[in-house]
Coordinates of C-alpha atoms and ligand atoms in Angstrom, one line a residue:
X1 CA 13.0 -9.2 47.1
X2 CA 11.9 -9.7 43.2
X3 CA 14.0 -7.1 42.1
X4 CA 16.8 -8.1 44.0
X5 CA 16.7 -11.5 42.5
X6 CA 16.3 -9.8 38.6
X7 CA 19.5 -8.1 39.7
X8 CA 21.4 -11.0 40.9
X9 CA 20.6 -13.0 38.0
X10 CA 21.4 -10.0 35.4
X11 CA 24.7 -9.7 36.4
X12 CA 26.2 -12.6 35.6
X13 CA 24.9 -11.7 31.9
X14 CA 28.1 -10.3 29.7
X15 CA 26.4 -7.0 28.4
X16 CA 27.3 -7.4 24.6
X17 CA 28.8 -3.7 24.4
X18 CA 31.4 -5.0 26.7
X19 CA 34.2 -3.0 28.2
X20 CA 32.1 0.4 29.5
X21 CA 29.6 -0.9 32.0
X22 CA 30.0 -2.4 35.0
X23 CA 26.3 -3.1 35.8
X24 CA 23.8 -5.2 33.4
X25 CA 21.2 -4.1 32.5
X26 CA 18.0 -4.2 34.2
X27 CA 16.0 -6.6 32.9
X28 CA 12.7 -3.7 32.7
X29 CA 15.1 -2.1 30.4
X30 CA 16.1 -5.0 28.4
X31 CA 12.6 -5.4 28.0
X32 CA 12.0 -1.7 27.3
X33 CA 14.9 -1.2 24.3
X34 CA 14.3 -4.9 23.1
X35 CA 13.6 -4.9 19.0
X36 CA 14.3 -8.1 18.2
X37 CA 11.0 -9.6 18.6
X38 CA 9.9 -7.6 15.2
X39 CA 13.2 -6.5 13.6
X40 CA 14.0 -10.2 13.5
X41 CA 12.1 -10.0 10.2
X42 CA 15.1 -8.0 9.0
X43 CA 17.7 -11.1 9.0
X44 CA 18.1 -11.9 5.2
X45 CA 18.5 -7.9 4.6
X46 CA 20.9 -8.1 7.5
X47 CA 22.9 -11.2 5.9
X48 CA 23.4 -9.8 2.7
X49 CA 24.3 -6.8 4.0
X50 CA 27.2 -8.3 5.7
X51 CA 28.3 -10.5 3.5
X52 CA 28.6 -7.1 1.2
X53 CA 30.8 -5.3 3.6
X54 CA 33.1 -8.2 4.8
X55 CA 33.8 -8.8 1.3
X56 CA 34.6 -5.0 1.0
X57 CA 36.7 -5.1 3.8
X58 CA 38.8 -7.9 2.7
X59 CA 38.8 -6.3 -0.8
X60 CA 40.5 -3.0 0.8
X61 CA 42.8 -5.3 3.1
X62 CA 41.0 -4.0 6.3
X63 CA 40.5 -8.1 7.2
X64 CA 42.2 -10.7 6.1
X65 CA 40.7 -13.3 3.4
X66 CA 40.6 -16.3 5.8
X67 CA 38.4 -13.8 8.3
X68 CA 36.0 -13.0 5.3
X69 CA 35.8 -16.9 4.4
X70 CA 35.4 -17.6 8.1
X71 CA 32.4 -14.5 8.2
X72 CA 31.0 -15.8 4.8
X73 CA 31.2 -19.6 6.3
X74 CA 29.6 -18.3 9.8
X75 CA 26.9 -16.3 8.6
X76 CA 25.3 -18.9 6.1
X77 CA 25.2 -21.1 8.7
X78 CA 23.1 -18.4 10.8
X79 CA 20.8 -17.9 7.7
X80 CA 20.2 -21.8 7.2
X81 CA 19.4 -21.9 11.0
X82 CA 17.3 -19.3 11.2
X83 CA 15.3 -20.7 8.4
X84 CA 15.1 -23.9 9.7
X85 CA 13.6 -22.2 13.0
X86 CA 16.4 -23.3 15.1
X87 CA 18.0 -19.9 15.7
X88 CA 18.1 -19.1 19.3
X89 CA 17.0 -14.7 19.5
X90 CA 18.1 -13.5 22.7
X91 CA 16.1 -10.6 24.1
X92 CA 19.4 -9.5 25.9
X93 CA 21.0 -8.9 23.1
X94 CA 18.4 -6.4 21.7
X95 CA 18.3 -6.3 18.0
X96 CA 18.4 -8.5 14.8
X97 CA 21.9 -7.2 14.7
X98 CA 23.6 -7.6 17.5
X99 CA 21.9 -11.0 17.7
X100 CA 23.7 -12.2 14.2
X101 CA 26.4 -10.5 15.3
X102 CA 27.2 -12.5 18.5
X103 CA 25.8 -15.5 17.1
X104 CA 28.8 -14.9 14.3
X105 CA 31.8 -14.6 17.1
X106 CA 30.2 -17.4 19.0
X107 CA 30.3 -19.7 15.6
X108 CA 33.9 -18.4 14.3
X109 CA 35.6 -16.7 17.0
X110 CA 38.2 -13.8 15.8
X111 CA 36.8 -13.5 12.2
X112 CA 33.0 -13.0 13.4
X113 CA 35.0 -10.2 16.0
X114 CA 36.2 -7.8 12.8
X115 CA 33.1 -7.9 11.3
X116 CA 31.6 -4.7 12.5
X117 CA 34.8 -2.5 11.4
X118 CA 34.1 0.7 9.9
X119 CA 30.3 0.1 10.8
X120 CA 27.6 0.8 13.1
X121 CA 24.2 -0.4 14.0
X122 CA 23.0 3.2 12.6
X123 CA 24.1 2.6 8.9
X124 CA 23.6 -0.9 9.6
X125 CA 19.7 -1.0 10.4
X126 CA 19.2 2.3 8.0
X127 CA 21.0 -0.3 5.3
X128 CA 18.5 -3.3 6.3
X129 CA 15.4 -1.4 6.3
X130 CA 16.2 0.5 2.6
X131 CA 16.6 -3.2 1.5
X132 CA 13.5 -5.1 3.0
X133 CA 11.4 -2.1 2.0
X134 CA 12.3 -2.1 -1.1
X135 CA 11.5 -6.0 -1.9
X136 CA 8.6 -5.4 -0.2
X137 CA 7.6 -2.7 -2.0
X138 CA 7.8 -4.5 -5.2
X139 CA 5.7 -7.4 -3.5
X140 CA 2.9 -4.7 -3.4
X141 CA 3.7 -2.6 -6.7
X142 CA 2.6 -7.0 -7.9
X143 CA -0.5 -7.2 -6.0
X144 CA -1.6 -3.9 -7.2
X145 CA -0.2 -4.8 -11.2
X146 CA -3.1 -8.2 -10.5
X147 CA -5.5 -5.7 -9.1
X148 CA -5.5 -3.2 -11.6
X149 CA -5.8 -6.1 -13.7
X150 CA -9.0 -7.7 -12.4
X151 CA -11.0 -4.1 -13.0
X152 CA -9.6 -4.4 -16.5
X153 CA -11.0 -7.8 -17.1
X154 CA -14.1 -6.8 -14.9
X155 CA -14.7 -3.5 -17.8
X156 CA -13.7 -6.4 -20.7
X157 CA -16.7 -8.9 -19.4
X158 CA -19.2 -6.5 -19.8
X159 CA -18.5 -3.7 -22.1
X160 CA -22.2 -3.1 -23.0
X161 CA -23.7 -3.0 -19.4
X162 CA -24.6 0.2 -17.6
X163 CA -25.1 1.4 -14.4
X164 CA -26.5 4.9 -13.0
X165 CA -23.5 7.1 -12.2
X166 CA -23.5 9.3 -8.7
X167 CA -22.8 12.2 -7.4
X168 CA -23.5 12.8 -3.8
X169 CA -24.8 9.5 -3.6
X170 CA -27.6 10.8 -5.7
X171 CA -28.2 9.0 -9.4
X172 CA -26.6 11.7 -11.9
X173 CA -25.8 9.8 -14.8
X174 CA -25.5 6.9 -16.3
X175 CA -22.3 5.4 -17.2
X176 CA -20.8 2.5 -18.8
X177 CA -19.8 -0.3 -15.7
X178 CA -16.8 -0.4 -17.7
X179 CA -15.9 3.1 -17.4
X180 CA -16.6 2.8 -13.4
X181 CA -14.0 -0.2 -13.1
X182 CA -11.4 1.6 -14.8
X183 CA -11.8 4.5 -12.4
X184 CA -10.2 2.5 -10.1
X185 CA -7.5 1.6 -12.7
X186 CA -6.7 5.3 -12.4
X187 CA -6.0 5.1 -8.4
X188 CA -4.1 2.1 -8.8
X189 CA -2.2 3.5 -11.4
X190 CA -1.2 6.2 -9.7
X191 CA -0.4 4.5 -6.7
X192 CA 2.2 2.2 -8.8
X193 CA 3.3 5.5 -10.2
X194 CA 3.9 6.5 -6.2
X195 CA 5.5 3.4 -5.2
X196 CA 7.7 3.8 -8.6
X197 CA 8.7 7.5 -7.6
X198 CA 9.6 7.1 -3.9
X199 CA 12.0 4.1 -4.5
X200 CA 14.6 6.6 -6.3
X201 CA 14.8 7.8 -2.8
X202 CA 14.7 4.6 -0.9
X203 CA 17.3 2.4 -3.4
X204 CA 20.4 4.7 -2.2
X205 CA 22.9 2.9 -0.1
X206 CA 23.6 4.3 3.6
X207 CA 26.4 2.0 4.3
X208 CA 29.7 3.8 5.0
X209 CA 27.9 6.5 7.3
X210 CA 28.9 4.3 10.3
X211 CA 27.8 6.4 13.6
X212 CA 26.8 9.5 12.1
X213 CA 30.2 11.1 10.6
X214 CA 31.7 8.4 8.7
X215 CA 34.7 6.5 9.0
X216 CA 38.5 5.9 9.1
X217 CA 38.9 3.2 7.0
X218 CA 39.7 3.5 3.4
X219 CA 36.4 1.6 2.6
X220 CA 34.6 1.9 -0.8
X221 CA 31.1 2.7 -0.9
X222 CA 30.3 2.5 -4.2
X223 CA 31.2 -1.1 -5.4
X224 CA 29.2 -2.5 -1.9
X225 CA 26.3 -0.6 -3.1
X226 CA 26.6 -1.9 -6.6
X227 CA 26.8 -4.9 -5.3
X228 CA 23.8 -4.9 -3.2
X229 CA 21.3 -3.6 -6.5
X230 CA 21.4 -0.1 -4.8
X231 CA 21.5 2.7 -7.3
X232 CA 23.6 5.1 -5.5
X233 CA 24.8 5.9 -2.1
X234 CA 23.7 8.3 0.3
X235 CA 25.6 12.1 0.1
X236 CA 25.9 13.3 3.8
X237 CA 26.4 10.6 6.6
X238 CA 24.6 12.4 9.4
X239 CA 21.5 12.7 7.2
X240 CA 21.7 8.9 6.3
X241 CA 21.8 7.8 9.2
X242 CA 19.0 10.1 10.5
X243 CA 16.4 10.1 7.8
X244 CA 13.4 8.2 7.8
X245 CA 11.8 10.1 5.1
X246 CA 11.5 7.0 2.9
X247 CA 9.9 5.4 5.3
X248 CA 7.7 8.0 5.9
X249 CA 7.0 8.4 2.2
X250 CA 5.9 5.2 1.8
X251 CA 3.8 5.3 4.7
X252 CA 1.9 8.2 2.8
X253 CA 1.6 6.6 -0.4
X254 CA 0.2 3.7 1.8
X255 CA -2.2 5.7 3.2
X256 CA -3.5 6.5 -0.1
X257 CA -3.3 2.8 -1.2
X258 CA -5.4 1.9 1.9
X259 CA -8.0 5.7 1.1
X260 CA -8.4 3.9 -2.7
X261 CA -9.3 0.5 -1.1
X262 CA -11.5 1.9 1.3
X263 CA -13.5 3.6 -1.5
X264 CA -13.6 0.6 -3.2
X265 CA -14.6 -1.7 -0.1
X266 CA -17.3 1.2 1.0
X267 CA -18.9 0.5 -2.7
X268 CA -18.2 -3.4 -2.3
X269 CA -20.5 -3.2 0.8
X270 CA -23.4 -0.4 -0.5
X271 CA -23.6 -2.9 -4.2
X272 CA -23.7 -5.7 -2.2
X273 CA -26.7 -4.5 0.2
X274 CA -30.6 -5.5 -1.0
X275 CA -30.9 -1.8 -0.9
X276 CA -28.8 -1.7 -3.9
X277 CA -28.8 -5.1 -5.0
X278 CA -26.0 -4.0 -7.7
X279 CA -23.8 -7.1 -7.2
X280 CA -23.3 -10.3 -5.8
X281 CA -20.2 -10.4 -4.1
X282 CA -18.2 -14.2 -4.0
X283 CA -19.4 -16.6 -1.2
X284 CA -15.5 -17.3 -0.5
X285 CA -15.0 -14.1 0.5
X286 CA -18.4 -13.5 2.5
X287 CA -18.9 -14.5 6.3
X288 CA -22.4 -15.7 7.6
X289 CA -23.9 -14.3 10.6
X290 CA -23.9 -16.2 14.0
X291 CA -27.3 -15.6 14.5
X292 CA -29.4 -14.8 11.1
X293 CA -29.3 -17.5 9.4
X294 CA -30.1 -15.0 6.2
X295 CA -26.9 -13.3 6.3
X296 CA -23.9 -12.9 3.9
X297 CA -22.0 -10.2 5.1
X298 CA -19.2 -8.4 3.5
X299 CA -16.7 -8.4 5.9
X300 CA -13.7 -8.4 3.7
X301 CA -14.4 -4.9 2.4
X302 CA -15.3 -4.1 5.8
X303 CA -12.2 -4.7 7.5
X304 CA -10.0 -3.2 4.4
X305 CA -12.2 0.1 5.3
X306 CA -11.6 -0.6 9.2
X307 CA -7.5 -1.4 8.5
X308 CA -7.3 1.7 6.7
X309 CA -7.0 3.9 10.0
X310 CA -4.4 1.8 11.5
X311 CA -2.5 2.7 8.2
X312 CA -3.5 6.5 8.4
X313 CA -2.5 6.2 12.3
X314 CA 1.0 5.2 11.9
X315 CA 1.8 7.3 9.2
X316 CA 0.9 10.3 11.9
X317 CA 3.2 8.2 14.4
X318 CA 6.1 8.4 12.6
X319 CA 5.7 11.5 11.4
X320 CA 5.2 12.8 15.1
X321 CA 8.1 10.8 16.3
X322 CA 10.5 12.3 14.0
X323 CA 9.6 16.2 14.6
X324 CA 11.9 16.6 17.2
X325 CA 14.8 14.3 16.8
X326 CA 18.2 16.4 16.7
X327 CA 20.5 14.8 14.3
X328 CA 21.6 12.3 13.5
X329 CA 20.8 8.6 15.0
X330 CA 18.1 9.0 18.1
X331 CA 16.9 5.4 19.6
X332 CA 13.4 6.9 19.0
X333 CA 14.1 5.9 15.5
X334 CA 13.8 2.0 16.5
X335 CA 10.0 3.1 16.4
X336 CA 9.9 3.3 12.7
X337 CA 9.9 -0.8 12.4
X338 CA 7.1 -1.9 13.8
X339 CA 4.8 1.1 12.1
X340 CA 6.4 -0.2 8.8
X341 CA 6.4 -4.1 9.0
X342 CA 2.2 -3.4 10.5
X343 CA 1.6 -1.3 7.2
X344 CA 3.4 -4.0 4.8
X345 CA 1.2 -6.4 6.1
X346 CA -2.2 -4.4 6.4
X347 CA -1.4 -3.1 2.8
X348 CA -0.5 -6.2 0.9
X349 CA -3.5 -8.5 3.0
X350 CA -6.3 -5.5 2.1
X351 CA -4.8 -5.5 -2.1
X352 CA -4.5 -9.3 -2.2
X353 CA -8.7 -9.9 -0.6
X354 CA -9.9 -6.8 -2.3
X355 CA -8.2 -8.7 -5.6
X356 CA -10.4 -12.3 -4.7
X357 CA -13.1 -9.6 -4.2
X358 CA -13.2 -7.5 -7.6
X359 CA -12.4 -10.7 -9.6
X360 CA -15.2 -12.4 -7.8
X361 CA -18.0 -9.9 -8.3
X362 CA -20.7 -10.7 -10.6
X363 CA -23.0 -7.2 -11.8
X364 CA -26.7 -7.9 -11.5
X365 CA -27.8 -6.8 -15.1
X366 CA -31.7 -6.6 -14.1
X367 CA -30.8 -4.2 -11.0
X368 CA -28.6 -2.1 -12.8
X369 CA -30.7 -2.2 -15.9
X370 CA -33.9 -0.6 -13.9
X371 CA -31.6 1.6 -11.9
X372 CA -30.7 3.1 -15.0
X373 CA -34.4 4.0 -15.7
X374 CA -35.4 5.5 -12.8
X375 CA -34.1 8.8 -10.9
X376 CA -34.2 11.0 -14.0
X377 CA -30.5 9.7 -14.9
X378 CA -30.9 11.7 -18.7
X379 CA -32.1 15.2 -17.3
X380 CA -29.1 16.6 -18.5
X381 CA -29.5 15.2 -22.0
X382 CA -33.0 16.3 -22.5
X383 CA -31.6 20.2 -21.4
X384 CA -28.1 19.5 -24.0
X385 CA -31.1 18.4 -26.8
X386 CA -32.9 21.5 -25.9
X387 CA -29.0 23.5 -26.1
X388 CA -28.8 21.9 -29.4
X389 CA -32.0 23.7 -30.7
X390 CA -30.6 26.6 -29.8
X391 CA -32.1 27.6 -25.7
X392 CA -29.4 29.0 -23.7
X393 CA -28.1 26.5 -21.3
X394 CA -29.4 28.1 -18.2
X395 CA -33.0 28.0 -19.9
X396 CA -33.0 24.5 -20.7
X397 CA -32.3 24.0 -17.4
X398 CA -35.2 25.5 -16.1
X399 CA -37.8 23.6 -18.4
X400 CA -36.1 20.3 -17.6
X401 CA -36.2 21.1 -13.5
X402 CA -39.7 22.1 -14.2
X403 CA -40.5 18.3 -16.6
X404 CA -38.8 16.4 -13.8
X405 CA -41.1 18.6 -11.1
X406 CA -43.9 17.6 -13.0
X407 CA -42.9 14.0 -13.0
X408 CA -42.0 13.8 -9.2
X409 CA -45.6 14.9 -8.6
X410 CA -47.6 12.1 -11.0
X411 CA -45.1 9.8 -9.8
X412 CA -43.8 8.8 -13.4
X413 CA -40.2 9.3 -15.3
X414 CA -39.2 11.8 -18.0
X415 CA -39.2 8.6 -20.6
X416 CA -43.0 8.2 -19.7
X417 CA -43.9 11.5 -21.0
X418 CA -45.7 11.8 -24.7
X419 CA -44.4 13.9 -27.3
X420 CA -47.1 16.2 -26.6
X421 CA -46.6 16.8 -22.9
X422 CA -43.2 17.3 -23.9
X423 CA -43.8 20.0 -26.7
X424 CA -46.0 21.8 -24.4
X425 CA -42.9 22.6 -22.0
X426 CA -40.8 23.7 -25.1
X427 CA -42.4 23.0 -29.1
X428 CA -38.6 22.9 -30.2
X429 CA -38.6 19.3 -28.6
X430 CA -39.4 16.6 -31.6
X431 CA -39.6 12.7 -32.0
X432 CA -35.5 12.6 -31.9
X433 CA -35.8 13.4 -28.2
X434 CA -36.7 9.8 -27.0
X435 CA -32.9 8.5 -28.3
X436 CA -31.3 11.4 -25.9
X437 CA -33.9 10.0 -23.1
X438 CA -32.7 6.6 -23.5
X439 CA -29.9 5.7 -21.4
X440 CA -27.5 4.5 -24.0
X441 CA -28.4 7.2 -26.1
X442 CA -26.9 9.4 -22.9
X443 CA -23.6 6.9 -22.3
X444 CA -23.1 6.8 -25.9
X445 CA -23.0 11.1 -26.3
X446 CA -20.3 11.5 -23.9
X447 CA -17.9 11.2 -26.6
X448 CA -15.2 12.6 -25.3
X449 CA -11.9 11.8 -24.0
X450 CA -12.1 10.4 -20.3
X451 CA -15.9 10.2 -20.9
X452 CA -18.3 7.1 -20.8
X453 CA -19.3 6.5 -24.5
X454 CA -18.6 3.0 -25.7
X455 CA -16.1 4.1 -28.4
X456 CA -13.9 5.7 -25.3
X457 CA -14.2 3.0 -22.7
X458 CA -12.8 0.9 -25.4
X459 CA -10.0 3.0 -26.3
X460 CA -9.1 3.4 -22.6
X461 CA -9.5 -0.5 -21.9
X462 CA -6.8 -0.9 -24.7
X463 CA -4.6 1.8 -23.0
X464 CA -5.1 0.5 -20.0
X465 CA -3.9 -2.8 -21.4
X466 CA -1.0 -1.2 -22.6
X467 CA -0.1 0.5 -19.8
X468 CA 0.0 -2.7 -17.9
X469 CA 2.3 -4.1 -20.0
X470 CA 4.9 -1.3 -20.3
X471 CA 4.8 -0.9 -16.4
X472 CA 5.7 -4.2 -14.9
X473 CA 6.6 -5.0 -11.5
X474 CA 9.2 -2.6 -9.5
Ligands
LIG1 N1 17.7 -1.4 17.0 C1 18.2 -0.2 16.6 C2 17.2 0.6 15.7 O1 16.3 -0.1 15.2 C3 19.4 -0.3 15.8 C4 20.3 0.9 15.9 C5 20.8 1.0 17.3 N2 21.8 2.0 17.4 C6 22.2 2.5 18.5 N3 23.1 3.4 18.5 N4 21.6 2.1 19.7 O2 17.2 1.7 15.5

C-alpha cells in the first residue's frame, strides 16, 4: 500500500534526464543517488564554472550571444538566491548540478537549455571539486602560515628558558623551549610545503573531457582554463574525468596535518596534567568537569587527537573506493565529496583551536626549571667531558652509568656529587666539570646546526622568520 502510493506520486515527477525513461524513479533511489544535500556546498565553483564555458561557447559561436547574456543573467540570479537562503534544492534532481541547471531553464527558458553543450556532469563535478579544493586549500595553507607563526613567537617570548628534552618519554636532555616550539615549525613547514606541491596537480583544468572521450564541438580549452586561474588543462579526457588522485593526495597530506596536530595535542594534554605541571593551558580553550568542581580539562587537544582518525579513516575510504573502478567516470566516485568536505572541516577546526591553544600557553618556569635538575638530564655531558680528556667514548660511558648508579642508590643527582667523589670514579675529572653538569652549560654545547644551543635556536628563529615571509599563502 505505501509503496504503491510512493509510486503513484513519483510518476507524475518529469525525471530531469528526460526522453529515455518511462518510469520515475523510485523515491528509495532518489534517496540512495541523492548528492545534493553535501555537494550543494559546491555552487559558487559550479557558477563560475559556467559562466566560463557559456562565455566559451558563445566565443566559438556554438550559442548565440543573447543565450550567453540570458545564461549569465539567469545564473547570477541563482547565486544571489542561493546566498540569500531562498534557493529551493530539490532532492529529485540529485546533484548541485542538475539543480542549477534546471533552476537556469526554469528562469530563462531556451538559453538555460544550451548550456550543458559540449559538457557533462563528469568534467563538470571533476571541474568544481579541482576549484573548491583548491581555495580551500589555501584557507588551510593560512591557518597553518598563523600556526607556524604562534610557535615562532612562543620560541621569541622565552629564548632563555629550558625544559628537559625526551626520548621514550624518559628525560634525555635538556633543550632550549625555543628549540622544542620550532620543532613543530618543521611539521608545519612541511606540511605547507605538501599542500604547495600537490596543487600543481590539482590546479589543471578538466573541462573539455565531457563524458569520458571528449567532444564535438570546436571548443577551446585553454582560454576557459586561463580564465578560471587554472594553470593548465588536463592531457587525456578519460583520466580527467576518472582521477581522484588529487583528492586522494590531499587527503594524505591531511592525514599528516591531523598526525602533527595530534602530537602536538598529546603534549598539550601530558604539559598540562599536575603530573607534569609544564604549562598552563588558556581557560578559553579548557572545559570544566560536570562533576569535580577541580577540573580544567583539555578537551581541545583531546578532540584534535580523537578527529585525527576520522581523517586517517577517510583517507583509507577513498583510497579503497577507487581500487576497482574501471575507467573512466563510475557513480562510486560521488563518494569522494563527503570524505573531502568532512576533512576540510576537521582539518581547518583542529589548526584554527590548536592556534588559540599554542598562542595561549603560558611555560611554567619553576616546573621546568626543577625538571631540568633532576633525572640525570647532563649524563651525556659528564661522559663528552670525560671524551674530551681523552677516554674512549664507550669507557666514559661506563663510569658515568656507574656515577648515576651510584646516585640512584643515595637518592641524590650527579650535580650533588663533590669534586672528590667525582675524581674517585675517574681523577681526569677537574673543577671545570660542574659547568658541563649544569644544564645551560649542556644546552649551550650543542653548537651545532639543528642543535639546541642558544646561538642556533636564534639563528633558526630568524630563518624561520624568513621563511614565513618568503612563503605566503597558496
Ligand atoms: N553527482 C555526481 C558526482 O558527484 C556528478 C556526476 C554524475 N555523473 C553521472 N554520469 N551520473 O559524481
Amino acid at each position: 500500500m505505501k509503496s504503491q502510493n510512493r509510486k503513484t506520486s513519483e510518476t507524475k515527477r518529469e525525471k530531469p534526464w528526460g526522453g529515455r525513461f518511462t518510469q520515475a524513479t523510485d523515491s528509495l533511489v532518489e534517496r540512495f543517488t541523492a548528492s545534493v544535500h553535501y555537494d550543494w556546498r559546491l555552487y559558487r565553483h559550479d557558477i563560475r564554472g559556467s559562466r566560463a564555458h557559456a562565455r566559451m561557447l558563445a566565443r566559438r559561436g556554438i550559442i548565440g550571444q543573447d543565450d550567453l547574456e540570458a545564461i549569465i543573467k539567469g545564473l547570477d540570479e541563482i547565486e544571489h538566491e542561493i546566498e540569500q537562503g531562498v534557493f529551493r534544492w530539490r532532492q529529485d534532481l540529485e546533484d548541485v548540478h542538475m539543480n542549477i541547471e534546471r533552476a537556469l531553464v526554469e528562469k530563462v527558458g531556451e538559453p538555460g537549455k544550451r548550456l550543458h553543450t559540449a559538457r557533462s556532469r563528469n568534467d563538470q563535478v571533476a571541474l568544481d571539486v579541482r576549484m573548491y579544493l583548491r581555495d580551500e586549500m589555501g584557507r588551510i595553507d593560512r591557518l597553518l602560515a598563523c600556526l607556524q607563526g604562534s610557535f615562532v613567537a612562543q620560541a621569541k617570548a622565552r629564548s632563555d628558558l629550558l625544559m628537559p628534552g625526551y626520548t621514550h618519554l624518559q628525560r634525555a636532555q635538556p633543550v632550549l623551549w625555543a628549540h622544542h616550539m620550532l620543532a613543530y615549525f618543521e611539521m608545519f613547514k612541511r606540511d605547507r610545503q605538501r599542500l604547495k606541491d600537490l596543487l600543481k596537480r590539482v590546479n589543471l583544468c578538466p573541462l573539455g573531457s565531457a563524458a569520458l572521450a571528449g567532444t564535438g564541438f570546436p571548443i577551446d580549452r585553454e582560454t576557459v582554463a586561463r580564465e578560471l586561474d587554472f594553470d593548465g588543462v588536463t592531457a587525456n579526457s578519460m583520466d580527467a574525468v576518472g582521477d581522484r588522485d588529487f583528492i586522494i593526495e590531499f587527503l594524505a597530506a591531511s592525514s599528516l596535518i591531523m598526525a602533527h596536530l595530534s602530537r602536538l595535542s598529546e603534549e598539550m594534554v601530558l604539559w598540562s596534567s599536575s603530573e607534569f605541571s609544564f604549562v598552563d593551558l588558556p581557560d578559553s580553550f579548557c572545559t570544566g568537569s560536570s562533576i569535580m568542581p577541580q577540573k580544567k580539562n583539555p578537551d581541545v587537544p583531546e578532540l584534535v587527537r580523537g578527529k585525527t582518525g576520522r581523517v586517517y579513516g577517510h583517507l583509507m575510504g577513498l583510497l579503497t573506493t577507487l581500487k576497482g573502478l574501471p575507467l573512466a567516470y563510475n557513480r562510486d566516485l560521488q563518494e569522494d565529496k563527503e570524505a573531502l568536505f568532512d576533512t576540510i572541516d576537521t582539518v581547518a577546526m583542529s589548526i584554527e583551536v590548536m592556534i588559540g591553544v599554542v598562542s595561549g600557553m603560558k611555560p611554567r618556569r619553576d616546573r621546568l626549571a626543577s625538571a631540568v635538575k633532576t633525572g640525570f638530564l647532563t649524563a651525556t655531558d659528564l661522559a663528552d667531558y670525560l671524551v674530551g680528556r681523552g677516554v674512549p667514548f664507550r669507557e666514559a660511558h661506563r663510569i658515568v652509568g656507574q656515577a648515576v648508579a651510584m646516585c640512584v642508590e643515595q637518592g641524590r643527582e650527579l650535580t650533588d656529587l663533590s669534586l672528590a667523589e667525582l675524581k674517585e670514579l675517574s681523577p681526569l675529572i677537574e673543577q671545570d666539570v660542574f659547568d658541563v653538569l649544569a644544564p645551560e652549560g649542556s644546552v649551550g654545547s650543542r653548537n651545532v646546526p639543528g642543535g639546541t644551543a642558544p646561538h642556533q635556536v636564534k639563528t633558526a628563529i630568524s630563518r624561520a622568520e624568513d621563511w614565513l615571509n618568503d612563503n605566503g599563502a597558496l
